[in-house]
Backbone as CSV, one residue per row, in Angstrom:
resi,resn,N_x,N_y,N_z,CA_x,CA_y,CA_z,C_x,C_y,C_z
1,UNK,-27.501,-40.056,61.977,-28.797,-39.080,62.160,-28.816,-38.928,60.717
2,UNK,-30.519,-39.029,60.791,-31.164,-39.001,60.128,-31.928,-38.102,59.972
3,UNK,-32.102,-37.245,59.024,-33.761,-36.197,58.902,-34.530,-36.262,57.973
4,UNK,-35.850,-36.700,58.474,-37.180,-36.762,57.428,-38.110,-35.354,57.380
5,UNK,-38.618,-35.097,55.950,-39.505,-33.978,56.109,-40.829,-34.567,55.588
6,UNK,-41.709,-33.895,55.647,-42.906,-34.244,55.213,-43.364,-32.803,54.776
7,UNK,-44.134,-32.403,53.575,-44.388,-30.986,53.216,-45.871,-30.947,52.290
8,UNK,-46.625,-30.455,52.774,-48.057,-30.922,52.153,-48.360,-29.321,51.303
9,UNK,-49.207,-29.251,49.920,-49.884,-27.946,50.045,-51.290,-27.778,50.523
10,UNK,-51.646,-28.863,50.705,-53.168,-29.409,51.497,-52.893,-30.423,52.502
11,UNK,-53.876,-30.182,53.510,-53.532,-31.041,54.931,-53.711,-32.966,53.999
12,UNK,-55.090,-32.728,52.993,-55.180,-34.283,52.964,-54.198,-34.194,51.710
13,UNK,-53.411,-33.902,51.160,-51.825,-34.101,50.439,-50.767,-34.850,51.152
14,UNK,-50.416,-36.073,50.663,-49.312,-37.193,51.222,-47.992,-36.615,50.112
15,UNK,-46.993,-36.483,51.307,-45.817,-36.350,50.027,-45.532,-34.877,49.181
16,UNK,-44.500,-35.164,48.255,-43.531,-36.035,48.521,-42.471,-35.903,49.742
17,UNK,-42.102,-36.652,50.280,-41.343,-37.039,51.374,-39.772,-36.782,51.152
18,UNK,-39.775,-36.056,51.749,-37.956,-35.324,51.425,-36.565,-36.628,52.880
19,UNK,-35.969,-37.168,52.042,-35.503,-37.829,52.861,-33.830,-37.567,52.874
20,UNK,-33.371,-36.758,52.511,-32.029,-36.567,52.738,-31.696,-35.054,51.672
21,UNK,-30.360,-35.050,51.720,-29.691,-33.604,51.153,-28.382,-34.534,50.114
22,UNK,-27.853,-33.131,49.721,-26.730,-34.277,48.864,-25.607,-34.501,49.432
23,UNK,-25.369,-34.474,50.500,-24.501,-34.928,51.662,-25.060,-36.534,52.343
24,UNK,-26.090,-37.037,52.279,-26.386,-38.317,52.229,-25.933,-39.241,52.212
25,UNK,-26.073,-40.628,52.695,-25.448,-41.583,52.803,-26.444,-42.071,51.082
26,UNK,-25.485,-42.430,50.177,-26.275,-42.576,48.767,-26.576,-44.191,48.829
27,UNK,-26.095,-44.952,49.143,-26.726,-46.220,49.220,-27.923,-46.504,50.264
28,UNK,-28.116,-45.797,51.365,-29.498,-45.318,52.057,-30.501,-44.367,51.100
29,UNK,-29.809,-43.880,50.485,-30.807,-43.439,49.758,-31.315,-44.340,48.492
30,UNK,-30.647,-44.984,47.862,-30.699,-46.472,47.201,-31.847,-46.803,47.464
31,UNK,-31.854,-47.500,48.851,-32.335,-48.503,49.810,-33.812,-47.732,49.728
32,UNK,-34.048,-46.899,50.274,-35.499,-45.617,50.224,-36.322,-45.202,48.534
33,UNK,-35.448,-45.496,47.777,-35.780,-45.670,46.254,-35.754,-44.188,46.415
34,UNK,-34.536,-43.275,46.896,-34.954,-41.983,47.056,-34.243,-41.612,45.380
35,UNK,-34.942,-40.399,44.903,-34.704,-39.336,43.484,-34.602,-38.178,43.974
36,UNK,-32.974,-37.562,43.223,-32.360,-36.551,43.818,-32.676,-35.133,43.081
37,UNK,-33.236,-33.883,43.239,-33.562,-33.287,42.857,-32.699,-32.114,43.200
38,UNK,-33.090,-30.895,42.447,-32.241,-29.483,42.559,-33.935,-28.468,42.166
39,UNK,-34.777,-28.177,43.143,-36.001,-26.720,43.247,-35.232,-25.767,43.380
40,UNK,-35.958,-25.561,41.968,-35.854,-23.665,41.323,-35.581,-22.705,42.206
41,UNK,-34.485,-21.947,42.628,-34.405,-20.983,42.876,-33.147,-21.139,44.341
42,UNK,-33.286,-23.052,44.863,-32.404,-23.332,45.814,-31.307,-23.302,45.003
43,UNK,-30.094,-23.708,46.275,-28.627,-23.305,45.934,-28.237,-24.975,46.231
44,UNK,-29.176,-25.763,46.555,-28.437,-26.786,47.255,-30.163,-27.813,46.876
45,UNK,-29.406,-29.429,46.095,-29.685,-30.749,45.913,-30.674,-31.476,47.411
46,UNK,-31.562,-32.081,46.825,-32.252,-33.134,48.158,-32.590,-34.433,47.790
47,UNK,-32.866,-35.188,48.511,-33.661,-36.764,47.918,-35.254,-36.379,48.595
48,UNK,-35.600,-37.317,48.079,-37.117,-37.169,47.855,-37.997,-38.306,47.311
49,UNK,-39.093,-39.312,48.107,-39.725,-40.224,47.624,-41.284,-40.093,47.394
50,UNK,-41.882,-40.545,46.755,-43.101,-40.017,46.847,-43.899,-41.490,47.722
51,UNK,-43.270,-42.044,48.385,-43.967,-42.988,49.627,-44.513,-41.323,51.223
52,UNK,-45.382,-42.223,51.637,-45.800,-41.472,52.647,-45.150,-41.514,53.799
53,UNK,-44.482,-40.866,54.842,-44.030,-40.901,55.706,-43.629,-42.277,56.638
54,UNK,-45.042,-42.531,56.813,-44.974,-43.768,57.875,-44.253,-44.952,56.820
55,UNK,-44.422,-45.208,55.245,-43.432,-46.235,54.565,-41.796,-45.934,54.876
56,UNK,-41.840,-44.462,54.913,-40.537,-44.384,54.473,-39.966,-44.594,56.554
57,UNK,-40.587,-44.434,57.370,-40.126,-44.612,58.631,-39.513,-45.893,58.812
58,UNK,-40.735,-46.960,58.821,-40.744,-47.915,58.302,-39.634,-48.795,57.491
59,UNK,-39.151,-48.511,56.666,-37.999,-48.845,55.931,-36.671,-48.592,57.094
60,UNK,-36.874,-47.327,57.533,-35.540,-46.762,58.184,-35.471,-47.435,59.602
61,UNK,-36.452,-47.892,60.094,-36.513,-48.574,61.794,-35.932,-50.063,60.754
62,UNK,-36.299,-50.559,59.975,-35.721,-51.962,59.697,-34.480,-51.816,59.485
63,UNK,-33.712,-50.702,59.511,-31.785,-50.433,59.327,-31.455,-50.019,60.621
64,UNK,-32.953,-49.730,61.583,-31.836,-49.680,62.796,-32.103,-48.446,63.356
65,UNK,-32.533,-47.545,62.405,-32.911,-45.939,62.965,-34.354,-45.594,64.264
66,UNK,-34.363,-45.114,64.944,-35.343,-44.584,65.791,-35.479,-43.155,65.630
67,UNK,-36.775,-42.765,65.893,-37.157,-41.175,65.862,-36.639,-40.943,67.395
68,UNK,-36.112,-39.717,67.440,-35.802,-39.046,68.686,-36.824,-38.042,68.406
69,UNK,-37.314,-37.363,67.781,-38.126,-35.830,68.518,-38.971,-36.096,66.674
70,UNK,-40.045,-35.075,67.069,-40.560,-34.541,66.139,-41.490,-33.409,65.919
71,UNK,-41.376,-32.818,64.885,-42.303,-31.474,65.111,-42.982,-31.025,63.839
72,UNK,-43.581,-29.876,64.160,-44.415,-29.480,62.842,-43.895,-27.963,62.851
73,UNK,-43.470,-27.394,61.397,-43.217,-26.081,61.262,-44.415,-25.684,60.312
74,UNK,-45.066,-24.990,60.409,-45.948,-24.252,59.361,-46.956,-26.002,58.849
75,UNK,-47.107,-26.285,57.252,-47.475,-27.654,57.001,-46.114,-28.399,56.741
76,UNK,-45.290,-28.197,57.888,-44.132,-29.134,57.097,-44.055,-29.896,58.732
77,UNK,-43.646,-31.475,58.563,-43.465,-32.497,60.069,-42.389,-32.956,59.457
78,UNK,-41.245,-32.406,60.540,-39.967,-32.978,60.770,-39.509,-34.202,61.756
79,UNK,-39.293,-35.181,61.161,-38.608,-36.015,62.182,-37.186,-36.455,62.189
80,UNK,-36.886,-36.206,63.600,-34.881,-36.435,63.947,-35.084,-37.916,64.108
81,UNK,-34.161,-38.592,62.955,-33.857,-39.878,63.657,-32.315,-40.710,64.112
82,UNK,-32.149,-41.277,64.484,-30.696,-42.131,65.443,-30.668,-43.071,64.777
83,UNK,-29.209,-43.682,64.786,-29.506,-44.955,64.449,-28.303,-45.366,65.404
84,UNK,-28.201,-46.314,66.393,-27.213,-46.711,67.511,-26.104,-47.586,66.612
């Protein structure tokens, strides 16, 4: 299972795309080209890429992941994926 989110301060802006948390598969994060960071005020780490979500989704599809659901929360889009 994977969780992918994209948040933008302005609707025309793309990225960064959050692709995981501190418990995510390090090999998958490396494949996506993700960097690990800790945002000020957060008590957790997250992985992100500067790629647009469609590029990340294409990479994940090539690894066997499929989108199960998608929703919007404010200015954040969230995709839930599953690997069979």
